[in-house]
Amino acid sequence: MFAPVPDHLAILRRGVVDLVEEKELVDKLERSRRENRPLRIKLGIDPSSPDIHLGHTVVLRKLRDFQRLGHTPIVLWGTATAMVGDPTGKNKTRPQLSREEVERHKATYRSQIGRVLDIERIEERENGEWFDRQSFLDCVKLAGGFTVARLLERDSFAERFRAGEPISLHEMIYPLMQGQDSVELRCDVELGGTDQLFNLHVGRELQRRAGQEPQVLITTPLLVGLDGSEKMSKSLGNHIGVTDSAEQMIGKVMSLPDAPMRAWFTLLTESGQSEIDALL
């Protein structure tokens, strides 16, 4: 038996930026409790590098919230989408990976997300299951439902278009692939960082077109890195890796400026708001 909906919401709202739409989430939670049927919660992970850092754990912790509340967490490995490359937050085309690189990164990713999630109690899928067997005409059909103007609403594309920077056609396919994943998995909720909001909306739209109930969208903030200003990133050297030793983590945390501390406590700990207020 699932906990009362208000108890769920109090946990699920913590550290959330976008919740589209909250009324739909309430309806889904109430139906889940009434039918004793867990919701299907999707988090897509493209194994685009060999390691993850604390910034990646923010959305993983939200997936863990759903897991602890009795729902079904779906970790969707982007074995197909990682070979395309999500341009989110980039001002240039992301290099495309080989299948061998993707599989190698997936192996290390999987062991590292196990530090946050109960790996034995998740549904694991790969979007290569459906995309690897589709034809070029299937891709054309998927793209046929969207205009270039609609895809240029995505911030990263719009900025690059205004700046006269190149945008490759394969990059515009990426949001459609991510959206199709939600159709294939019949998701109730999809999680992502704030930089994924456009892609998550595409999933809602494609589900409607497929005659499915649209997924609820939940985004979490991008964690500020050790410099106190830029988002945490390995390329900027302002990150803490989940495989760092305890001594390394403590040393790095001690260098963090005061300004991001409230967000770090909220997003990376289970301390209550009154406890955080007392500390800060």
XYZ file of N, CA and C in Angstrom:
840
model
N 0.854 -1.188 0.000
C 0.000 0.000 0.000
C 0.892 1.241 0.000
N 0.579 2.177 -0.887
C 1.377 3.389 -1.012
C 0.947 4.424 0.024
N 1.897 5.284 0.406
C 1.631 6.336 1.391
C 0.650 7.352 0.815
N -0.029 8.139 1.698
C -0.945 9.176 1.216
C -0.245 10.141 0.269
N -0.989 10.662 -0.705
C -0.427 11.528 -1.735
C 0.280 12.759 -1.168
N -0.277 13.453 -0.160
C 0.445 14.613 0.386
C 1.839 14.257 0.908
N 1.993 13.054 1.472
C 3.302 12.617 1.956
C 4.266 12.432 0.786
N 3.744 11.869 -0.311
C 4.560 11.724 -1.519
C 5.024 13.085 -2.011
N 4.080 14.013 -2.143
C 4.397 15.322 -2.726
C 5.431 16.081 -1.916
N 5.344 15.977 -0.608
C 6.301 16.693 0.246
C 7.729 16.245 -0.056
N 7.897 14.964 -0.353
C 9.224 14.420 -0.681
C 9.609 14.756 -2.114
N 8.661 14.607 -3.025
C 8.969 14.756 -4.446
C 9.178 16.206 -4.862
N 8.606 17.159 -4.144
C 8.787 18.578 -4.492
C 10.161 19.102 -4.100
N 10.823 18.454 -3.148
C 12.090 18.967 -2.639
C 13.138 19.064 -3.750
N 13.750 20.249 -3.871
C 14.820 20.454 -4.822
C 14.396 20.430 -6.281
N 13.094 20.591 -6.543
C 12.583 20.524 -7.912
C 12.428 21.933 -8.479
N 12.775 22.107 -9.734
C 12.603 23.397 -10.412
C 11.295 23.407 -11.195
N 11.123 22.454 -12.114
C 9.906 22.373 -12.934
C 9.111 21.137 -12.564
N 7.793 21.300 -12.471
C 6.890 20.174 -12.253
C 5.701 20.386 -13.183
N 5.681 19.671 -14.295
C 4.686 19.873 -15.358
C 3.907 18.570 -15.577
N 2.690 18.555 -15.181
C 1.915 19.478 -14.380
C 1.682 18.824 -13.013
N 1.649 19.636 -11.944
C 1.496 19.068 -10.611
C 0.152 18.382 -10.450
N -0.908 18.966 -11.015
C -2.237 18.352 -10.917
C -2.235 16.958 -11.558
N -1.522 16.810 -12.669
C -1.440 15.500 -13.315
C -0.682 14.505 -12.437
N 0.361 14.989 -11.763
C 1.105 14.106 -10.863
C 0.220 13.650 -9.712
N -0.556 14.570 -9.158
C -1.476 14.211 -8.070
C -2.458 13.141 -8.552
N -3.011 13.345 -9.743
C -3.960 12.367 -10.288
C -3.304 10.993 -10.456
N -2.085 10.986 -10.960
C -1.379 9.721 -11.165
C -1.083 9.047 -9.825
N -0.660 9.827 -8.839
C -0.359 9.266 -7.522
C -1.617 8.704 -6.862
N -2.723 9.419 -7.002
C -3.976 8.942 -6.409
C -4.428 7.651 -7.075
N -4.312 7.579 -8.401
C -4.687 6.357 -9.110
C -3.746 5.212 -8.740
N -2.463 5.534 -8.612
C -1.484 4.516 -8.216
C -1.839 3.929 -6.860
N -2.206 4.788 -5.915
C -2.545 4.320 -4.570
C -3.853 3.515 -4.590
N -4.804 3.999 -5.386
C -6.113 3.335 -5.445
C -5.993 1.948 -6.074
N -5.169 1.822 -7.109
C -5.033 0.561 -7.834
C -3.859 -0.279 -7.350
N -3.111 0.264 -6.377
C -1.916 -0.417 -5.870
C -0.963 -0.781 -7.020
N -0.784 0.213 -7.913
C 0.061 0.029 -9.088
C 1.153 1.101 -9.087
N 2.410 0.714 -9.069
C 3.479 1.709 -9.055
C 3.553 2.499 -10.355
N 3.941 3.764 -10.247
C 4.170 4.580 -11.430
C 5.501 4.193 -12.066
N 5.586 4.445 -13.380
C 6.814 4.168 -14.129
C 7.589 5.474 -14.295
N 8.767 5.531 -13.660
C 9.544 6.765 -13.591
C 10.817 6.598 -14.409
N 10.959 7.398 -15.442
C 12.074 7.246 -16.382
C 13.163 8.282 -16.134
N 14.408 7.798 -16.163
C 15.579 8.670 -16.226
C 16.477 8.138 -17.320
N 16.665 8.928 -18.359
C 17.548 8.538 -19.441
C 18.982 8.943 -19.133
N 19.905 8.017 -19.335
C 21.325 8.287 -19.092
C 22.113 7.918 -20.343
N 22.745 8.913 -20.952
C 23.643 8.645 -22.071
C 25.042 8.401 -21.523
N 25.605 7.227 -21.704
C 26.965 6.961 -21.206
C 28.004 7.673 -22.090
N 28.081 9.000 -21.953
C 28.922 9.811 -22.836
C 30.333 10.017 -22.294
N 30.579 9.592 -21.046
C 31.914 9.679 -20.459
C 32.041 8.540 -19.445
N 33.259 8.232 -18.989
C 33.425 7.039 -18.144
C 33.033 7.208 -16.684
N 32.883 8.438 -16.184
C 32.632 8.636 -14.757
C 31.543 9.671 -14.523
N 30.939 9.606 -13.331
C 29.956 10.612 -12.951
C 30.447 11.363 -11.714
N 29.883 12.563 -11.493
C 30.255 13.381 -10.345
C 29.005 13.728 -9.539
N 29.174 14.497 -8.478
C 28.048 14.807 -7.594
C 26.907 15.514 -8.323
N 27.236 16.281 -9.345
C 26.178 16.947 -10.103
C 25.211 15.964 -10.720
N 25.727 14.821 -11.169
C 24.856 13.798 -11.756
C 23.961 13.148 -10.706
N 24.390 13.156 -9.451
C 23.623 12.443 -8.423
C 22.366 13.184 -8.002
N 22.252 14.472 -8.366
C 21.068 15.240 -7.953
C 19.804 14.602 -8.517
N 19.770 14.348 -9.824
C 18.577 13.744 -10.420
C 18.472 12.268 -10.042
N 19.616 11.601 -9.819
C 19.571 10.207 -9.354
C 18.913 10.112 -7.978
N 19.155 11.095 -7.129
C 18.533 11.100 -5.803
C 17.013 11.275 -5.920
N 16.572 12.056 -6.896
C 15.127 12.216 -7.098
C 14.515 10.902 -7.578
N 15.237 10.181 -8.439
C 14.756 8.867 -8.850
C 14.707 7.931 -7.654
N 15.690 8.050 -6.756
C 15.693 7.228 -5.544
C 14.500 7.566 -4.656
N 14.079 8.839 -4.619
C 12.886 9.208 -3.852
C 11.687 8.401 -4.338
N 11.510 8.361 -5.651
C 10.395 7.580 -6.206
C 10.561 6.102 -5.874
N 11.783 5.607 -5.956
C 12.034 4.195 -5.651
C 11.645 3.881 -4.219
N 12.029 4.730 -3.284
C 11.717 4.502 -1.873
C 10.226 4.604 -1.592
N 9.506 5.351 -2.442
C 8.064 5.493 -2.268
C 7.298 4.339 -2.921
N 8.026 3.388 -3.487
C 7.381 2.181 -4.005
C 7.121 2.167 -5.493
N 7.609 3.188 -6.221
C 7.367 3.244 -7.659
C 8.497 2.561 -8.424
N 8.309 2.392 -9.730
C 9.256 1.660 -10.553
C 10.237 2.605 -11.237
N 11.501 2.624 -10.812
C 12.482 3.472 -11.476
C 13.010 2.781 -12.732
N 12.961 3.487 -13.839
C 13.472 2.949 -15.101
C 14.742 3.721 -15.461
N 15.867 3.051 -15.454
C 17.105 3.645 -15.948
C 17.229 3.244 -17.411
N 17.058 4.241 -18.285
C 17.142 3.983 -19.714
C 18.538 4.356 -20.197
N 19.301 3.355 -20.554
C 20.638 3.603 -21.080
C 20.532 4.033 -22.534
N 21.066 5.208 -22.815
C 20.974 5.750 -24.166
C 22.049 5.199 -25.074
N 21.990 3.891 -25.328
C 23.012 3.281 -26.173
C 22.900 3.758 -27.618
N 21.706 4.210 -28.026
C 21.527 4.787 -29.362
C 21.719 6.299 -29.329
N 21.081 6.976 -28.366
C 21.172 8.440 -28.316
C 22.578 8.925 -28.000
N 23.347 8.152 -27.244
C 24.718 8.569 -26.939
C 25.573 8.617 -28.197
N 25.192 7.828 -29.209
C 25.932 7.832 -30.464
C 25.537 9.019 -31.344
N 24.434 9.686 -30.972
C 24.008 10.901 -31.680
C 24.594 12.125 -30.982
N 24.420 12.188 -29.657
C 24.985 13.283 -28.882
C 23.989 14.387 -28.623
N 23.646 14.586 -27.347
C 22.730 15.643 -26.946
C 23.496 16.966 -26.876
N 23.070 17.985 -27.643
C 23.800 19.254 -27.644
C 23.440 20.187 -26.505
N 22.637 19.748 -25.536
C 22.191 20.613 -24.458
C 23.357 21.325 -23.784
N 23.237 22.661 -23.672
C 24.235 23.453 -22.969
C 25.536 23.626 -23.731
N 25.579 23.155 -24.953
C 26.798 23.260 -25.737
C 26.617 24.319 -26.820
N 27.695 25.008 -27.168
C 27.623 25.976 -28.257
C 28.243 25.425 -29.524
N 28.490 24.123 -29.538
C 28.996 23.468 -30.732
C 28.551 22.010 -30.710
N 28.665 21.372 -31.858
C 28.235 19.984 -31.985
C 29.066 19.069 -31.104
N 28.391 18.217 -30.345
C 29.100 17.254 -29.500
C 29.605 16.101 -30.358
N 30.844 15.655 -30.155
C 31.370 14.539 -30.945
C 30.512 13.282 -30.753
N 30.318 12.552 -31.838
C 29.551 11.311 -31.767
C 30.461 10.172 -31.317
N 29.902 9.292 -30.485
C 30.673 8.187 -29.924
C 30.447 6.910 -30.724
N 31.411 6.005 -30.628
C 31.241 4.683 -31.223
C 30.464 3.801 -30.254
N 29.916 2.687 -30.754
C 29.203 1.752 -29.889
C 30.144 1.179 -28.831
N 31.403 0.938 -29.194
C 32.366 0.391 -28.234
C 32.596 1.364 -27.081
N 32.719 2.661 -27.388
C 32.901 3.669 -26.336
C 31.682 3.726 -25.429
N 30.499 3.683 -26.024
C 29.259 3.737 -25.243
C 29.177 2.558 -24.283
N 29.466 1.355 -24.756
C 29.383 0.169 -23.906
C 30.425 0.219 -22.786
N 31.598 0.732 -23.094
C 32.648 0.839 -22.078
C 32.235 1.826 -20.986
N 31.678 2.966 -21.392
C 31.232 3.962 -20.417
C 30.046 3.446 -19.596
N 29.159 2.712 -20.243
C 27.981 2.191 -19.538
C 28.392 1.296 -18.375
N 29.431 0.507 -18.566
C 29.873 -0.412 -17.522
C 30.302 0.334 -16.266
N 31.042 1.436 -16.434
C 31.477 2.189 -15.260
C 30.326 3.012 -14.679
N 29.487 3.580 -15.543
C 28.325 4.332 -15.074
C 27.456 3.471 -14.171
N 27.213 2.237 -14.615
C 26.287 1.368 -13.881
C 26.784 1.118 -12.465
N 28.058 0.863 -12.319
C 28.596 0.598 -10.985
C 28.521 1.850 -10.111
N 28.652 3.021 -10.727
C 28.661 4.257 -9.952
C 27.265 4.729 -9.548
N 26.250 4.522 -10.398
C 24.895 4.920 -9.988
C 24.398 4.014 -8.872
N 25.022 2.852 -8.718
C 24.666 1.956 -7.619
C 25.012 2.530 -6.257
N 25.775 3.613 -6.221
C 26.068 4.284 -4.951
C 24.877 5.128 -4.494
N 23.925 5.354 -5.403
C 22.736 6.147 -5.072
C 21.483 5.287 -5.104
N 21.326 4.481 -6.156
C 20.128 3.674 -6.345
C 20.341 2.238 -5.884
N 19.239 1.584 -5.551
C 19.268 0.142 -5.321
C 19.179 -0.516 -6.692
N 20.328 -0.873 -7.243
C 20.409 -1.388 -8.609
C 19.585 -2.654 -8.805
N 19.431 -3.423 -7.739
C 18.686 -4.677 -7.856
C 17.191 -4.446 -7.987
N 16.731 -3.216 -7.768
C 15.295 -2.927 -7.796
C 14.955 -1.857 -8.827
N 15.688 -1.838 -9.937
C 15.362 -0.917 -11.011
C 15.086 -1.699 -12.285
N 14.334 -1.100 -13.176
C 14.137 -1.664 -14.515
C 15.172 -1.009 -15.425
N 16.029 -1.813 -16.014
C 17.055 -1.288 -16.915
C 16.687 -1.615 -18.354
N 16.742 -0.590 -19.208
C 16.465 -0.778 -20.627
C 17.517 -0.021 -21.438
N 17.599 -0.324 -22.708
C 18.470 0.389 -23.635
C 17.635 0.851 -24.822
N 17.802 2.111 -25.237
C 16.982 2.540 -26.375
C 17.478 1.973 -27.705
N 18.614 1.283 -27.671
C 19.002 0.517 -28.847
C 18.024 -0.599 -29.147
N 17.225 -1.014 -28.141
C 16.227 -2.076 -28.334
C 15.302 -1.743 -29.499
N 14.884 -0.466 -29.597
C 13.955 -0.093 -30.663
C 14.647 0.656 -31.796
N 15.610 1.517 -31.496
C 16.211 2.299 -32.571
C 17.118 1.457 -33.470
N 17.763 0.442 -32.920
C 18.665 -0.376 -33.738
C 17.920 -1.149 -34.820
N 16.627 -1.407 -34.600
C 15.900 -2.200 -35.594
C 15.027 -1.340 -36.518
N 15.072 -0.017 -36.329
C 14.264 0.857 -37.169
C 15.001 1.218 -38.453
N 14.230 1.548 -39.476
C 14.796 1.902 -40.769
C 14.941 3.419 -40.879
N 15.601 3.852 -41.944
C 15.733 5.293 -42.186
C 14.366 5.937 -42.363
N 13.434 5.233 -42.986
C 12.096 5.780 -43.186
C 11.354 5.945 -41.860
N 11.655 5.083 -40.887
C 11.079 5.269 -39.549
C 11.559 6.593 -38.955
N 12.831 6.920 -39.179
C 13.390 8.184 -38.705
C 12.702 9.359 -39.387
N 12.485 9.245 -40.694
C 11.804 10.304 -41.439
C 10.390 10.507 -40.902
N 9.712 9.399 -40.608
C 8.351 9.476 -40.070
C 8.346 10.175 -38.712
N 9.319 9.844 -37.863
C 9.414 10.475 -36.545
C 9.641 11.976 -36.682
N 10.504 12.360 -37.606
C 10.822 13.779 -37.789
C 9.684 14.543 -38.451
N 8.797 13.821 -39.137
C 7.735 14.477 -39.888
C 6.727 15.227 -39.041
N 6.682 14.933 -37.755
C 5.698 15.592 -36.902
C 6.172 16.891 -36.281
N 7.412 17.304 -36.584
C 7.961 18.511 -35.968
C 8.533 19.436 -37.038
N 8.390 20.740 -36.819
C 8.958 21.720 -37.731
C 10.308 22.194 -37.213
N 11.112 22.775 -38.111
C 12.395 23.349 -37.700
C 12.166 24.479 -36.709
N 11.111 25.273 -36.941
C 10.805 26.384 -36.029
C 10.531 25.874 -34.620
N 9.828 24.758 -34.526
C 9.522 24.181 -33.209
C 10.809 23.749 -32.514
N 11.717 23.106 -33.235
C 12.959 22.627 -32.635
C 13.885 23.788 -32.263
N 13.777 24.903 -32.988
C 14.608 26.067 -32.666
C 14.137 26.788 -31.407
N 13.007 26.338 -30.846
C 12.576 26.888 -29.556
C 13.496 26.432 -28.428
N 14.231 25.368 -28.672
C 15.184 24.894 -27.680
C 16.299 25.924 -27.528
N 16.588 26.293 -26.279
C 17.501 27.407 -26.011
C 18.849 27.259 -26.697
N 19.446 26.069 -26.583
C 20.794 25.895 -27.126
C 20.808 26.052 -28.645
N 19.739 25.584 -29.319
C 19.657 25.758 -30.761
C 19.438 27.230 -31.114
N 18.530 27.877 -30.391
C 18.208 29.270 -30.684
C 19.437 30.168 -30.536
N 20.212 29.936 -29.483
C 21.415 30.747 -29.253
C 22.426 30.540 -30.363
N 22.629 29.314 -30.764
C 23.589 29.033 -31.828
C 23.115 29.568 -33.173
N 21.801 29.509 -33.415
C 21.250 30.030 -34.660
C 21.452 31.540 -34.742
N 21.170 32.241 -33.634
C 21.355 33.697 -33.610
C 22.821 34.086 -33.780
N 23.708 33.241 -33.248
C 25.137 33.545 -33.335
C 25.746 33.105 -34.665
N 24.942 32.498 -35.530
C 25.451 32.045 -36.815
C 26.334 30.824 -36.729
N 26.201 30.058 -35.611
C 27.005 28.862 -35.436
C 26.291 27.667 -36.068
N 27.037 26.700 -36.575
C 26.413 25.574 -37.271
C 25.600 24.669 -36.344
N 24.497 24.166 -36.853
C 23.672 23.177 -36.158
C 23.484 22.013 -37.115
N 23.966 20.856 -36.743
C 23.856 19.686 -37.609
C 22.453 19.083 -37.523
N 21.996 18.502 -38.620
C 20.661 17.910 -38.644
C 20.515 16.787 -37.629
N 21.593 16.010 -37.425
C 21.465 14.884 -36.494
C 21.197 15.372 -35.069
N 21.645 16.589 -34.733
C 21.383 17.126 -33.394
C 19.897 17.393 -33.191
N 19.217 17.811 -34.260
C 17.789 18.095 -34.159
C 16.966 16.823 -34.001
N 17.557 15.693 -34.399
C 16.862 14.419 -34.242
C 16.876 13.968 -32.784
N 17.892 14.403 -32.032
C 18.073 13.900 -30.663
C 16.825 14.087 -29.796
N 16.225 15.293 -29.706
C 15.038 15.433 -28.850
C 13.906 14.498 -29.245
N 13.792 14.217 -30.544
C 12.735 13.319 -31.005
C 13.011 11.891 -30.555
N 14.273 11.505 -30.567
C 14.633 10.164 -30.091
C 14.338 10.033 -28.603
N 14.712 11.049 -27.823
C 14.446 10.990 -26.384
C 12.946 10.937 -26.118
N 12.183 11.708 -26.898
C 10.734 11.683 -26.733
C 10.139 10.332 -27.092
N 10.659 9.704 -28.152
C 10.162 8.388 -28.548
C 10.436 7.340 -27.478
N 11.532 7.513 -26.734
C 11.814 6.601 -25.624
C 10.639 6.538 -24.653
N 10.026 7.694 -24.371
C 8.908 7.735 -23.424
C 7.696 7.000 -23.962
N 7.510 7.052 -25.285
C 6.411 6.312 -25.910
C 6.654 4.810 -25.765
N 7.877 4.385 -26.074
C 8.205 2.954 -26.015
C 8.064 2.393 -24.599
N 8.397 3.206 -23.602
C 8.382 2.741 -22.213
C 7.063 3.030 -21.498
N 6.176 3.787 -22.133
C 4.891 4.182 -21.543
C 5.118 4.797 -20.148
N 5.921 5.820 -20.115
C 6.319 6.445 -18.847
C 5.191 7.263 -18.234
N 5.125 7.250 -16.917
C 4.221 8.137 -16.185
C 4.911 9.451 -15.838
N 6.200 9.386 -15.550
C 6.975 10.556 -15.147
C 8.356 10.439 -15.783
N 8.899 11.577 -16.251
C 10.286 11.584 -16.702
C 11.055 12.644 -15.924
N 12.266 12.282 -15.505
C 13.139 13.168 -14.745
C 14.272 13.664 -15.627
N 14.795 14.832 -15.271
C 15.953 15.364 -15.978
C 16.417 16.646 -15.331
N 17.592 17.110 -15.726
C 18.056 18.419 -15.282
C 17.273 19.514 -15.987
N 17.424 20.742 -15.523
C 16.688 21.851 -16.137
C 17.055 22.026 -17.608
N 18.246 21.597 -17.998
C 18.659 21.718 -19.395
C 17.953 20.707 -20.292
N 17.169 19.797 -19.697
C 16.457 18.775 -20.459
C 14.978 19.091 -20.662
N 14.518 20.245 -20.201
C 13.077 20.520 -20.196
C 12.466 20.431 -21.593
N 13.126 20.986 -22.591
C 12.582 20.918 -23.952
C 12.419 19.470 -24.391
N 13.462 18.669 -24.203
C 13.406 17.259 -24.609
C 12.279 16.519 -23.904
N 12.077 16.824 -22.623
C 11.022 16.166 -21.855
C 9.645 16.534 -22.402
N 9.491 17.788 -22.829
C 8.224 18.219 -23.426
C 7.948 17.474 -24.734
N 8.994 17.185 -25.503
C 8.814 16.423 -26.740
C 8.225 15.055 -26.420
N 8.678 14.448 -25.319
C 8.114 13.164 -24.905
C 6.626 13.261 -24.631
N 6.205 14.317 -23.954
C 4.771 14.510 -23.687
C 3.993 14.593 -25.003
N 4.539 15.346 -25.949
C 3.847 15.549 -27.218
C 3.745 14.251 -28.014
N 4.833 13.491 -28.051
C 4.805 12.239 -28.792
C 3.887 11.213 -28.141
N 3.816 11.229 -26.810
C 2.890 10.319 -26.128
C 1.440 10.657 -26.478
N 1.112 11.947 -26.506
C -0.248 12.341 -26.895
C -0.567 11.837 -28.298
N 0.391 12.002 -29.219
C 0.167 11.573 -30.601
C -0.002 10.067 -30.695
N 0.623 9.335 -29.761
C 0.520 7.871 -29.747
C -0.705 7.391 -28.976
N -1.527 8.332 -28.500
C -2.728 7.962 -27.760
C -2.472 7.587 -26.317
N -1.303 7.954 -25.788
C -0.967 7.663 -24.396
C -1.230 8.881 -23.509
N -1.408 8.616 -22.231
C -1.491 9.704 -21.262
C -0.107 10.345 -21.152
N 0.007 11.672 -21.290
C 1.334 12.303 -21.289
C 2.030 12.199 -19.938
N 3.326 12.050 -20.008
C 4.141 11.953 -18.801
C 4.210 13.289 -18.075
N 4.374 13.210 -16.767
C 4.669 14.383 -15.948
C 6.167 14.644 -16.046
N 6.541 15.924 -16.077
C 7.946 16.306 -16.196
C 8.448 16.877 -14.881
N 9.586 16.394 -14.434
C 10.212 16.916 -13.216
C 11.668 17.208 -13.522
N 12.078 18.461 -13.291
C 13.486 18.802 -13.492
C 14.123 19.215 -12.167
N 15.403 18.926 -12.066
C 16.191 19.300 -10.894
C 17.275 20.281 -11.324
N 17.787 21.093 -10.388
C 18.787 22.102 -10.755
C 20.109 21.489 -11.186
N 20.880 22.281 -11.910
C 22.256 21.911 -12.245
C 23.131 22.362 -11.084
N 23.817 21.428 -10.469
C 24.587 21.714 -9.263
C 25.759 22.651 -9.572
N 25.892 23.693 -8.757
C 27.029 24.602 -8.894
C 28.291 23.892 -8.424
N 29.376 24.086 -9.165
C 30.617 23.407 -8.848
C 31.425 24.072 -7.762
N 32.637 23.586 -7.552
C 33.494 24.047 -6.453
C 33.924 25.493 -6.594
N 33.818 26.054 -7.817
C 34.170 27.463 -7.996
C 33.071 28.397 -7.507
N 31.889 27.828 -7.204
C 30.796 28.622 -6.675
C 30.011 29.402 -7.698
N 30.313 29.209 -8.990
C 29.620 29.993 -10.011
C 29.159 29.147 -11.199
N 30.059 28.346 -11.766
C 29.703 27.535 -12.933
C 29.121 26.196 -12.487
N 28.317 25.570 -13.382
C 27.782 24.252 -13.044
C 28.928 23.250 -12.947
N 28.736 22.238 -12.107
C 29.778 21.247 -11.899
C 30.079 20.533 -13.208
N 31.376 20.451 -13.524
C 31.787 19.868 -14.795
C 33.212 19.368 -14.700
N 33.451 18.194 -15.252
C 34.812 17.660 -15.276
C 35.719 18.544 -16.125
N 35.174 19.071 -17.224
C 35.997 19.891 -18.115
C 36.441 21.187 -17.444
N 35.677 21.666 -16.464
C 36.040 22.891 -15.746
C 36.877 22.595 -14.506
N 37.001 21.316 -14.155
C 37.797 20.949 -12.991
C 37.198 21.382 -11.676
N 35.887 21.630 -11.646
C 35.228 22.085 -10.416
C 34.292 21.022 -9.851
N 34.666 19.762 -10.032
C 33.777 18.664 -9.696
C 34.326 17.805 -8.555
N 33.405 16.999 -7.989
C 33.764 15.944 -7.043
C 33.250 14.641 -7.631
N 34.149 13.729 -7.931
C 33.746 12.457 -8.510
C 33.158 11.525 -7.467
N 32.195 10.707 -7.865
C 31.580 9.795 -6.891
C 32.557 8.702 -6.477
N 33.619 8.521 -7.244
C 34.620 7.517 -6.869
C 35.814 8.139 -6.137
N 35.770 9.451 -5.894
C 36.834 10.070 -5.098
C 36.841 9.461 -3.698
N 37.989 9.430 -3.074
C 38.065 8.938 -1.702
C 37.400 9.927 -0.760
N 37.074 9.459 0.455
C 36.463 10.342 1.454
C 37.372 11.540 1.740
N 38.673 11.299 1.808
C 39.620 12.385 2.077
C 39.607 13.417 0.952
N 39.550 12.935 -0.293
C 39.503 13.847 -1.428
C 38.212 14.662 -1.413
N 37.093 13.992 -1.116
C 35.808 14.693 -1.098
C 35.798 15.783 -0.039
N 36.258 15.456 1.168
C 36.262 16.440 2.252
C 37.144 17.626 1.888
N 38.322 17.344 1.343
C 39.221 18.423 0.967
C 38.603 19.353 -0.064
N 37.904 18.769 -1.050
C 37.266 19.586 -2.085
C 36.083 20.378 -1.536
N 35.272 19.722 -0.691
C 34.114 20.421 -0.125
C 34.548 21.611 0.725
N 35.666 21.475 1.415
C 36.155 22.568 2.258
C 36.543 23.800 1.442
N 36.767 23.621 0.142
C 37.126 24.757 -0.711
C 35.902 25.457 -1.291
N 34.707 24.892 -1.059
C 33.480 25.454 -1.633
C 33.134 26.784 -0.975
N 32.834 27.833 -1.758
C 32.391 29.106 -1.174
C 31.077 28.942 -0.416
N 30.731 29.919 0.422
C 29.526 29.831 1.251
C 28.236 29.894 0.423
N 28.225 30.650 -0.665
C 26.987 30.928 -1.392
C 26.209 29.675 -1.823
N 26.855 28.648 -2.360
C 26.076 27.482 -2.820
C 25.718 26.482 -1.721
N 26.114 26.743 -0.462
C 25.956 25.728 0.579
C 24.502 25.318 0.804
N 23.574 26.276 0.770
C 22.170 25.914 0.994
C 21.683 24.959 -0.087
N 22.023 25.249 -1.339
C 21.613 24.371 -2.433
C 22.253 22.990 -2.290
N 23.528 22.941 -1.892
C 24.201 21.658 -1.721
C 23.534 20.824 -0.625
N 23.201 21.455 0.508
C 22.529 20.724 1.585
C 21.170 20.205 1.115
N 20.436 21.032 0.348
C 19.112 20.641 -0.113
C 19.168 19.513 -1.125
N 20.120 19.592 -2.047
C 20.167 18.660 -3.172
C 20.970 17.398 -2.907
N 21.892 17.457 -1.940
C 22.805 16.338 -1.747
C 22.689 15.662 -0.385
N 21.797 16.163 0.481
C 21.605 15.539 1.789
C 20.116 15.347 2.049
N 19.813 14.679 3.123
C 18.414 14.499 3.532
C 18.077 15.353 4.753
N 18.915 16.325 5.053
C 18.657 17.218 6.179
C 17.364 17.984 5.965
N 16.575 18.133 7.039
C 15.337 18.889 6.948
C 15.596 20.380 6.832
N 14.571 21.124 6.395
C 14.738 22.555 6.171
C 15.114 23.289 7.456
N 14.521 22.904 8.572
C 14.841 23.571 9.843
C 16.295 23.301 10.233
N 16.768 22.077 9.955
C 18.165 21.743 10.252
C 19.113 22.556 9.375
N 18.757 22.707 8.087
C 19.588 23.485 7.180
C 19.601 24.948 7.594
N 18.428 25.473 8.000
C 18.347 26.874 8.445
C 19.241 27.090 9.669
N 19.249 26.129 10.581
C 20.058 26.266 11.791
C 21.558 26.261 11.469
N 21.935 25.453 10.472
C 23.348 25.359 10.094
C 23.828 26.603 9.368
N 22.932 27.206 8.578
C 23.341 28.312 7.722
C 22.791 29.647 8.182
